[in-house]
XYZ file of C-alpha atoms in Angstrom:
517
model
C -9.045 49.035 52.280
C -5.983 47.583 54.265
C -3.388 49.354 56.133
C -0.496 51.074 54.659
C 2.758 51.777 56.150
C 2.835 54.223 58.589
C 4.294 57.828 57.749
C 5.266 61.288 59.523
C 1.545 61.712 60.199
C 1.509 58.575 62.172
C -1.507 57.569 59.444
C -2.752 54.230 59.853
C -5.601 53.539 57.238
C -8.659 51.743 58.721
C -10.453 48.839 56.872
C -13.505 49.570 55.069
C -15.265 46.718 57.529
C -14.261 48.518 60.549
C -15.455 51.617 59.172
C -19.053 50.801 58.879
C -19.090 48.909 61.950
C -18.171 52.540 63.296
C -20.708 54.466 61.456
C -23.216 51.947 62.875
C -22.372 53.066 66.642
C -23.866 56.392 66.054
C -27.277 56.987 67.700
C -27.825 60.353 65.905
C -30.351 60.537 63.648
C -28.800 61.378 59.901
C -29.467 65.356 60.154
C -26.594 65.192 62.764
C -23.955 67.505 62.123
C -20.684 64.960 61.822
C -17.015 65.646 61.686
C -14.205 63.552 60.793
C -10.947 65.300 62.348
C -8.438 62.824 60.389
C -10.008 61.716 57.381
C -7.154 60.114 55.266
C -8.557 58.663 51.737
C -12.101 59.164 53.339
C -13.514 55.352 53.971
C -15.163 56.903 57.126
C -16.713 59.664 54.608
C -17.561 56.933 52.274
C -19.426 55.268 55.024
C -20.895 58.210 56.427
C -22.884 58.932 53.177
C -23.926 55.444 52.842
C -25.960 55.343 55.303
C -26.832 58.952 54.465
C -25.087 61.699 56.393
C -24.673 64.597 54.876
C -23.715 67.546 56.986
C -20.186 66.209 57.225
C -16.734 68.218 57.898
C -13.874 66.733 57.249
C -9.958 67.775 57.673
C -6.902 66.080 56.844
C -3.060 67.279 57.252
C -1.314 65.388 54.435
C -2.616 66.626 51.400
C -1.003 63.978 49.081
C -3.215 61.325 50.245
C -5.990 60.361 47.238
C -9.129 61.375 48.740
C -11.938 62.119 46.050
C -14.434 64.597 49.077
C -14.446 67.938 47.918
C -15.475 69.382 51.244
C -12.715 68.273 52.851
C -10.357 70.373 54.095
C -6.672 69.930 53.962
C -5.172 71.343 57.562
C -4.436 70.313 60.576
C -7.328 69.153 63.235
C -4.914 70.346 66.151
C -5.053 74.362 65.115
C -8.421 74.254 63.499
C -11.048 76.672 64.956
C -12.311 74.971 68.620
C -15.622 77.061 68.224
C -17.226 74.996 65.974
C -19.617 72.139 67.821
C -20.447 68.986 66.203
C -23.425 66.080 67.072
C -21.077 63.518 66.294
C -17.198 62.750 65.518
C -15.456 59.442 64.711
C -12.487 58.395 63.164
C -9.119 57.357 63.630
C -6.807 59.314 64.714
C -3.116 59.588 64.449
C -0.627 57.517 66.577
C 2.519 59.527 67.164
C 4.794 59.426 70.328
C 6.060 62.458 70.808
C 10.004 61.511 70.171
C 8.991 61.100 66.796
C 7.085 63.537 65.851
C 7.869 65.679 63.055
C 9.063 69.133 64.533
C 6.491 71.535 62.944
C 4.238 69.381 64.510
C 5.939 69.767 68.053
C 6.001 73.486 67.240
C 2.088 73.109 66.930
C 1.075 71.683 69.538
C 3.339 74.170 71.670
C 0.953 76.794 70.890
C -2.092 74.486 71.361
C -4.220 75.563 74.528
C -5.342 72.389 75.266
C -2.169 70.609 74.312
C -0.621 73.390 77.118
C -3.372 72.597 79.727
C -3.181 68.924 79.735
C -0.520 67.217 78.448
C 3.159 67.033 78.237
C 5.829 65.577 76.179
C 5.131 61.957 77.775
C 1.733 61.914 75.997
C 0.672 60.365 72.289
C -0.213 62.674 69.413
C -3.455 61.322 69.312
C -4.668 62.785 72.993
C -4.919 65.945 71.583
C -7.555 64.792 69.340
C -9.341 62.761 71.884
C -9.589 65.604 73.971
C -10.303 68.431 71.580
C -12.626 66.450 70.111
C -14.878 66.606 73.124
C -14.170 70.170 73.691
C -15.804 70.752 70.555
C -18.995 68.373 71.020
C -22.524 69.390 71.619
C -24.079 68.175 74.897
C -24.703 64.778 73.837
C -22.792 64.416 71.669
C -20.674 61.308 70.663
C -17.245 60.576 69.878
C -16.630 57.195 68.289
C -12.979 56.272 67.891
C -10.765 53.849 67.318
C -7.146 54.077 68.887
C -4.503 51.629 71.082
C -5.687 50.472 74.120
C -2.584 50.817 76.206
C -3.311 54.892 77.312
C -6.241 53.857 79.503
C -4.129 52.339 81.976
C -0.682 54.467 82.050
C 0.579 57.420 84.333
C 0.572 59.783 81.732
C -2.545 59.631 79.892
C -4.542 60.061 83.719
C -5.004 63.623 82.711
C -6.616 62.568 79.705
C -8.879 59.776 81.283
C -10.005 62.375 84.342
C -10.933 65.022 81.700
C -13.378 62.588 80.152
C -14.504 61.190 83.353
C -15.264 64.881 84.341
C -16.972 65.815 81.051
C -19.472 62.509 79.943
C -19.237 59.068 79.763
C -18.303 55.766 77.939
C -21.367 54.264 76.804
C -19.265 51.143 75.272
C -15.449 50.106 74.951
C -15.060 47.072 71.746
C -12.204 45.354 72.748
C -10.222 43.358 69.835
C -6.880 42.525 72.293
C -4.553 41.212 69.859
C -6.459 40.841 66.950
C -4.669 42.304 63.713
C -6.983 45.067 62.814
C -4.052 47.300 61.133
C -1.580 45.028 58.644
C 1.990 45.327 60.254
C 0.961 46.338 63.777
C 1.131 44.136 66.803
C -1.474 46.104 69.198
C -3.945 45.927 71.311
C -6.751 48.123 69.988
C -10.004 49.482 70.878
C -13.279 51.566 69.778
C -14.968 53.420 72.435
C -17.999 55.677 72.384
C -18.523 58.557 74.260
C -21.146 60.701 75.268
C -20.289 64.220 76.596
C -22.287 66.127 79.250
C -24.251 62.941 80.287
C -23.818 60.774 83.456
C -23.906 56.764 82.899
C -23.509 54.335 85.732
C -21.991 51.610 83.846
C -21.072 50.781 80.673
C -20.786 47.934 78.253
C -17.615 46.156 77.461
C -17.229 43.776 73.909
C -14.481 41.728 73.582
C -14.302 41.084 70.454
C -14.460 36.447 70.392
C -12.376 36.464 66.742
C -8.726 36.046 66.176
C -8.933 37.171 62.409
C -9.266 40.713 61.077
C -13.047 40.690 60.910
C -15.155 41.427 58.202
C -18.265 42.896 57.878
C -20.723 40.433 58.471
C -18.317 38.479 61.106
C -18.880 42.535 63.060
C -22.563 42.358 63.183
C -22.962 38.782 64.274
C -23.685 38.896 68.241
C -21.710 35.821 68.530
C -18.814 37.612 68.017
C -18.240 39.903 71.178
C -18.456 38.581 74.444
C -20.113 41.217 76.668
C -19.926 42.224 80.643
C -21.029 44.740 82.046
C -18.761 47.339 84.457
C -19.239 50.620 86.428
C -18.235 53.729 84.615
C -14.920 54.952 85.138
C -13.736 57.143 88.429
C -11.155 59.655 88.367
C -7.668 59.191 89.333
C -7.782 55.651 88.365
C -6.864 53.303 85.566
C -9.542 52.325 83.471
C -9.598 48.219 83.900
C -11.937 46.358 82.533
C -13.405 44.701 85.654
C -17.150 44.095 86.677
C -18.464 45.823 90.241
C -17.640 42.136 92.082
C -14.276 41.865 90.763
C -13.343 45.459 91.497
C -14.876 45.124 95.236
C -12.973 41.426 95.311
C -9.207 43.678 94.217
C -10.706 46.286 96.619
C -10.274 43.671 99.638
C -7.325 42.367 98.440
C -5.309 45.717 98.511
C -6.834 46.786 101.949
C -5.379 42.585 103.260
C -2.003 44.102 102.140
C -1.877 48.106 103.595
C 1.070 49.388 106.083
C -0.133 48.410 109.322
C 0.625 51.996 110.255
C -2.193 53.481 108.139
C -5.872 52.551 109.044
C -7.257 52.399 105.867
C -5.277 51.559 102.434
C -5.716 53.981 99.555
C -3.717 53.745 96.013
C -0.083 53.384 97.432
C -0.876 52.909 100.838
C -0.050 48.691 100.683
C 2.274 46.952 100.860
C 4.123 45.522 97.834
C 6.665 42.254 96.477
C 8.957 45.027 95.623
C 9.470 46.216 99.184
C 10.109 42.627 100.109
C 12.225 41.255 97.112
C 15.140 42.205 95.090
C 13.963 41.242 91.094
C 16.034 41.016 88.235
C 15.366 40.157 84.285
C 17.644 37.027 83.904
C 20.799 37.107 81.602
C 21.314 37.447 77.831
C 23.414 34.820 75.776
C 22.390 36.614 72.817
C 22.418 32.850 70.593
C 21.224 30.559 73.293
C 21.796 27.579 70.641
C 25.256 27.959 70.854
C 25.866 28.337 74.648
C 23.763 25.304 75.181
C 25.102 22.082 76.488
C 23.246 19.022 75.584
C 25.943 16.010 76.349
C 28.117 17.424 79.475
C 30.150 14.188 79.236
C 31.947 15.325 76.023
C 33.016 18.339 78.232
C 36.535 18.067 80.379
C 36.959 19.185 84.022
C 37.949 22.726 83.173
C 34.483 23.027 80.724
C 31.876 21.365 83.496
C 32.975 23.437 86.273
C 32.723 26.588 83.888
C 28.403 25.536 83.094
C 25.623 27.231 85.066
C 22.528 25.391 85.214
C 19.670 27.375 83.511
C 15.975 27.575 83.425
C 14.123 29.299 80.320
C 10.663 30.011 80.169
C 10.070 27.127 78.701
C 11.020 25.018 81.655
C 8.723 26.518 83.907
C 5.231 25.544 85.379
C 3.135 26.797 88.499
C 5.013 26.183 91.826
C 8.121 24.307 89.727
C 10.111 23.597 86.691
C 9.613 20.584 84.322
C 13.090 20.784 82.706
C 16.355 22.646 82.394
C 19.449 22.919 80.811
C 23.452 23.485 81.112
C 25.140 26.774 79.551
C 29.063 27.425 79.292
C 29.570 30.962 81.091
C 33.309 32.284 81.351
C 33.887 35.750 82.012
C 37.946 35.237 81.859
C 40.001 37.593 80.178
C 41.924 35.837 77.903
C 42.355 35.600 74.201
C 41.219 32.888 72.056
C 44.141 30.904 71.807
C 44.041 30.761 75.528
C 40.307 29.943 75.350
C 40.832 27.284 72.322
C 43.298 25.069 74.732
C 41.684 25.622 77.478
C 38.214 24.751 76.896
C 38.450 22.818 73.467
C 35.193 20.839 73.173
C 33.643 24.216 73.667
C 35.604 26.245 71.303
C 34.624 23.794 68.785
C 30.965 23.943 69.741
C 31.337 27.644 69.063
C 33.160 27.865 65.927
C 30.293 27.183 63.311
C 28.136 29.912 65.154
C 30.902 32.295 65.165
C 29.312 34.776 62.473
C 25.897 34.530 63.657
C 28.007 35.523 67.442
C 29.763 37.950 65.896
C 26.515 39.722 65.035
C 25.230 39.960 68.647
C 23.764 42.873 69.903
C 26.722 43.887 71.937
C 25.310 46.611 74.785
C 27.960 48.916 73.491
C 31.019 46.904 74.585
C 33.920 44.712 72.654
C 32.241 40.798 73.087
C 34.158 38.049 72.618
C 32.966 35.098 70.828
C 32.568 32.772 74.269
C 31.091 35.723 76.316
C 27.423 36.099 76.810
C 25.926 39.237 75.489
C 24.661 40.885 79.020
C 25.141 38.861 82.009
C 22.943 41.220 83.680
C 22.091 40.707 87.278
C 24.593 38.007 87.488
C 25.400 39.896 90.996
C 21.821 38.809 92.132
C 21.540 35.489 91.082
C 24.738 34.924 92.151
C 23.595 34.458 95.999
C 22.869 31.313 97.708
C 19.515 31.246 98.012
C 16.184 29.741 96.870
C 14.641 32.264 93.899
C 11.196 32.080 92.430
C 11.318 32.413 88.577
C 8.478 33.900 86.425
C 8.350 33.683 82.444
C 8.938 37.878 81.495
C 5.555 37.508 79.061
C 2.890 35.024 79.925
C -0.056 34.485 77.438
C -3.386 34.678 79.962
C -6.047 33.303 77.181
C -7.770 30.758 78.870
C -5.734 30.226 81.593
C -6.053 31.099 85.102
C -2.934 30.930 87.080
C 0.829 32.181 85.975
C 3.882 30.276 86.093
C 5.686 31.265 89.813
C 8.583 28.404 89.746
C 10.995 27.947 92.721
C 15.024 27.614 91.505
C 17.390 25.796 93.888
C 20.578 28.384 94.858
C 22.757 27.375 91.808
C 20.203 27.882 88.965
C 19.648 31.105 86.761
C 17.274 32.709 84.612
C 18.124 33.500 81.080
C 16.354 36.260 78.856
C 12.867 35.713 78.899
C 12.747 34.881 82.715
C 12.376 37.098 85.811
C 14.227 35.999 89.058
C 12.675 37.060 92.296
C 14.670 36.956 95.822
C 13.848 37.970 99.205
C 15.818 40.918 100.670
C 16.925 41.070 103.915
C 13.823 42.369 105.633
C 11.297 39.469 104.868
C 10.814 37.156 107.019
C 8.591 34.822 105.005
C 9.841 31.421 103.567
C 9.938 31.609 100.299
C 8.006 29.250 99.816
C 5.650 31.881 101.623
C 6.199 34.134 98.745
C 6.111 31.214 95.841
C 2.080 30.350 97.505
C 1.127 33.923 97.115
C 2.281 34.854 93.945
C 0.780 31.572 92.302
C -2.832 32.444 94.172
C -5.924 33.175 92.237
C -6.007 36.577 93.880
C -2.579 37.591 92.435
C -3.638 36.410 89.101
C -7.111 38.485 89.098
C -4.909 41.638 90.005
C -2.508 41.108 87.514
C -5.201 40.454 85.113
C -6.561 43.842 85.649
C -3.637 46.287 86.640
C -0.319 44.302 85.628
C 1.380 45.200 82.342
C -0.883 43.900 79.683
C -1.336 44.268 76.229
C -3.642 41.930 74.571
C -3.388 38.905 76.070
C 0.155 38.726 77.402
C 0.650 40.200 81.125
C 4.602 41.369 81.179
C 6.470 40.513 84.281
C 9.681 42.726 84.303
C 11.165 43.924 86.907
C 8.411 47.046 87.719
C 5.381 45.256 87.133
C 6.616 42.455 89.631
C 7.458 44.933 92.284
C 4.015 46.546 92.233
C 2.773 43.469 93.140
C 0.410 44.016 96.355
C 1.906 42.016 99.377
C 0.366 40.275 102.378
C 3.332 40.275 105.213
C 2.404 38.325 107.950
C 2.168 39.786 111.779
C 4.673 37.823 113.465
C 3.428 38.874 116.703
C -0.002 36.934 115.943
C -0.220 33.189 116.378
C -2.667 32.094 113.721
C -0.991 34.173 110.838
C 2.628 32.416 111.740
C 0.328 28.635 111.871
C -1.382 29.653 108.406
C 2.072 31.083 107.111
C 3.476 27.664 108.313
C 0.409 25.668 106.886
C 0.862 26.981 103.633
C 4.548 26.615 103.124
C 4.148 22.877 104.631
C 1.350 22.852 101.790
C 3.589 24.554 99.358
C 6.682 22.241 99.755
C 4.725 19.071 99.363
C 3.309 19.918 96.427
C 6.518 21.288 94.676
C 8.286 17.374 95.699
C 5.286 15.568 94.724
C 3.212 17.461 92.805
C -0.011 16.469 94.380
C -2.973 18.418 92.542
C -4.527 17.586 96.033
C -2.520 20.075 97.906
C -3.549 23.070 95.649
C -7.062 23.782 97.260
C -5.312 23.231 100.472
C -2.730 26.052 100.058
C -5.635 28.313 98.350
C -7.782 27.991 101.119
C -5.038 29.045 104.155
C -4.407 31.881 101.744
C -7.699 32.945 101.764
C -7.680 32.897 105.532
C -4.872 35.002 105.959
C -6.522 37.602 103.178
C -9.182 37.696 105.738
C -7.196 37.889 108.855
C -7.744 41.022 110.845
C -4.592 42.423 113.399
């Protein structure tokens, strides 16, 4: 069965293939006592009998969906008796952030104990039924779901994550990134098992190895998840994906980077780029094929002095750029006559895009035809000095570096490019800065606790700033040589490109990682 639209019940319908896969996860023997809190047309039911459970409850709030189980019953999960313990429950339950949730549903969950004790109005529909869910387990008992990824690694799901942390363990997390398991929904999902009341050092992690939705038999072929093994979660952290070495390596990494004031670094104790840079998302055209200037000799005076020169993500690789391009930008307030005579090759360049411009998103102010949409941060990149430029979404499959550029004074980043420059109080060349950002260390941190769904790590202004940092002591000798090493390093290689000089600048970073004051 494929997805259907999503309605006020935030109902996504699971495959039939993913189903079973589920129902397979169980470890219960088939006199378990099962419920399914969010049943929808029942293809968890229908697997649940097939391979012969019987003692099944099921509820379900919508009661127009076609679902042919007469024992199931048509309320809602959320205010259903919590005295009732089960062996097992699996499902999928409903996605709903709470700005659009219907309001008898708001009104529900404000009389929800749990709902009260836990969460807030920052939190997804669907915690509540994680979390009652366990509340209403036996000891040993499993919970098998299948939800987004992304709450395992946010602020406000932590209160979730601790409670389960505090009352069992994962036993396994399947991990399909950005797989299309729903039709219409671009998500990172994942099915976890849980066991409550029992203590497991570590647990199992599957990524699933497909790109496809999978079927059945692609599921149960052991080619088709790639397995590693972690340490179970602790609490007060994000749950990342990361083996015991790589944790211990991020471990060392933060403590390089804490306050020298502080004698041991804990979460928020370290140093980070945003205390050291200003960062800005670069600007919007809002129809970069019309602002674009391919032949700048067809262009007067007046027109060539109004271009900025313009990198996209597109023109950037590690350490540099590997092309560019020239965009008009006026910000004069005239009207278009004016505009026609005085920049005339342009105004002709613009007049057969002039619907498409006219149809710009407009950030709520009057646009004329030759204005970019939101020259945001213009201010910033606006100062004469050397910027580093990162692509705002970078794609991580199979790759193991990101794309840190450097960007001469006069260059700026359009839409789908961060600009990074220093402030005032660091002291490190920037070519400092462009090293350590393109390091392997970096990239395994990001990896683990940037902004990532899927496969793509985001790079907006927040995720940038939390960065960890390495300043160096300027009162001690060998950091300032292996500060100066690396930028000598770093320079090089962004003139010559010299693959050569990349182990060199690695290496003197690793030294200073290591360095003790």
């Amino acid at each position: 069965m494929m997805a259907k639209t999503k309605n006020k019940y935030g109902q996504y319908f699971t495959s039939a293939s993913i189903a079973e896969y589920m129902v397979t996860l169980i470890t219960h023997d088939v006199s378990a006592k099962v419920l399914e809190p969010s049943c929808g047309e029942g293809v968890f039911l229908g697997m649940l009998e097939k391979h012969g459970f019987g003692n099944i409850t099921a509820y379900e709030i919508d009661p127009t969906l076609d679902n042919p189980y007469e024992y199931v019953d048509y309320r809602s999960f959320v205010s259903s008796p919590e005295d009732e313990n089960f062996d097992v429950i699996i499902g999928n339950p409903p996605y709903i952030r709470w700005r659009n949730l219907e309001e008898h549903l708001k009104a529900e969950l404000a009389q929800s104990r749990l709902w009260s004790l836990y969460f807030n109005s920052m939190c997804d529909y669907f915690f509540i039924f994680i979390l009652k869910s366990i509340e209403q387990l036996n000891d040993a008992g499993e919970l098998i779901f299948i939800c987004p990824e992304y709450w395992m690694n946010t602020t406000h799901s932590e209160s979730l994550r601790d409670y389960m942390v505090a009352h069992g363990s994962l036993t396994d997390i399947y991990h399909f990134k950005e797989v299309p398991l729903f039709e219409g929904v671009a998500s990172s999902f994942v099915i976890f098992r849980y066991v409550k009341s029992v203590a497991v050092a570590s647990m199992n992690v599957w990524r699933y190895a497909g790109k496809k939705r999978p079927t059945t038999e692609g599921l149960q072929k052991a080619s088709s998840f790639v397995l590693t093994t972690v340490p179970q979660f602790e609490p007060g952290e994000r749950w990342i994906f990361a083996t015991s070495e790589e944790r211990l390596s991020m471990i060392s990494f933060e403590r390089s980077c804490r306050k020298r004031c502080l004698p041991v670094a804990s979460s928020g104790d370290y140093y980070r780029i945003g205390d050291f840079c200003d960062i800005g998302n670069g600007m919007v055209s809002g129809l970069d094929k019309a602002f674009r200037i391919e032949d700048v000799s067809l262009l007067n005076e007046r027109e060539r002095d109004a271009l900025i020169h313009v990198y996209k993500a597109k023109d950037l690789r590690c350490f540099r750029n590997v092309s560019d391009s020239y965009y008009f930008f006026v910000k004069e307030d005239i009207d278009e006559e004016t505009f026609a005579n005085r920049y005339p090759n342009v105004y002709s360049r613009l007049i057969p895009y002039r619907d498409e411009l006219s149809k710009r998103y407009s950030y709520g102010k009057e646009l004329k035809m030759w204005e970019f949409a939101f020259p945001r941060n213009e201010a910033l990149f606006r100062r004469p000095e050397y910027r580093i430029f990162v692509p705002c979404k970078e794609r991580i499959s199979n790759k193991n570096h990101f794309r840190f550029a450097i960007a001469d004074p006069e260059t700026f980043p359009l839409q789908d490019v961060t600009g990074i420059l220093k402030k005032s109080n660091c002291r490190e060349s920037i070519y400092y800065l462009l090293a350590y950002l393109n390091s392997s260390r970096v990239f395994e941190w990001l990896k683990h606790n940037g902004v990532v769904k899927g496969e793509v790590v985001e790079f907006s202004e927040s995720p940038v700033a939390s960065i960890p940092y390495r300043p160096i002591v300027w009162e001690n000798a060998r950091e300032v040589e292996l500060h100066d090493r690396i930028v000598q390093a770093t320079q090089q290689y962004v003139r010559t490109a010299d693959a050569a000089l990349l182990p060199i600048i690695e290496k003197n970073l690793e030294k200073l990682f290591y360095e003790q004051d």
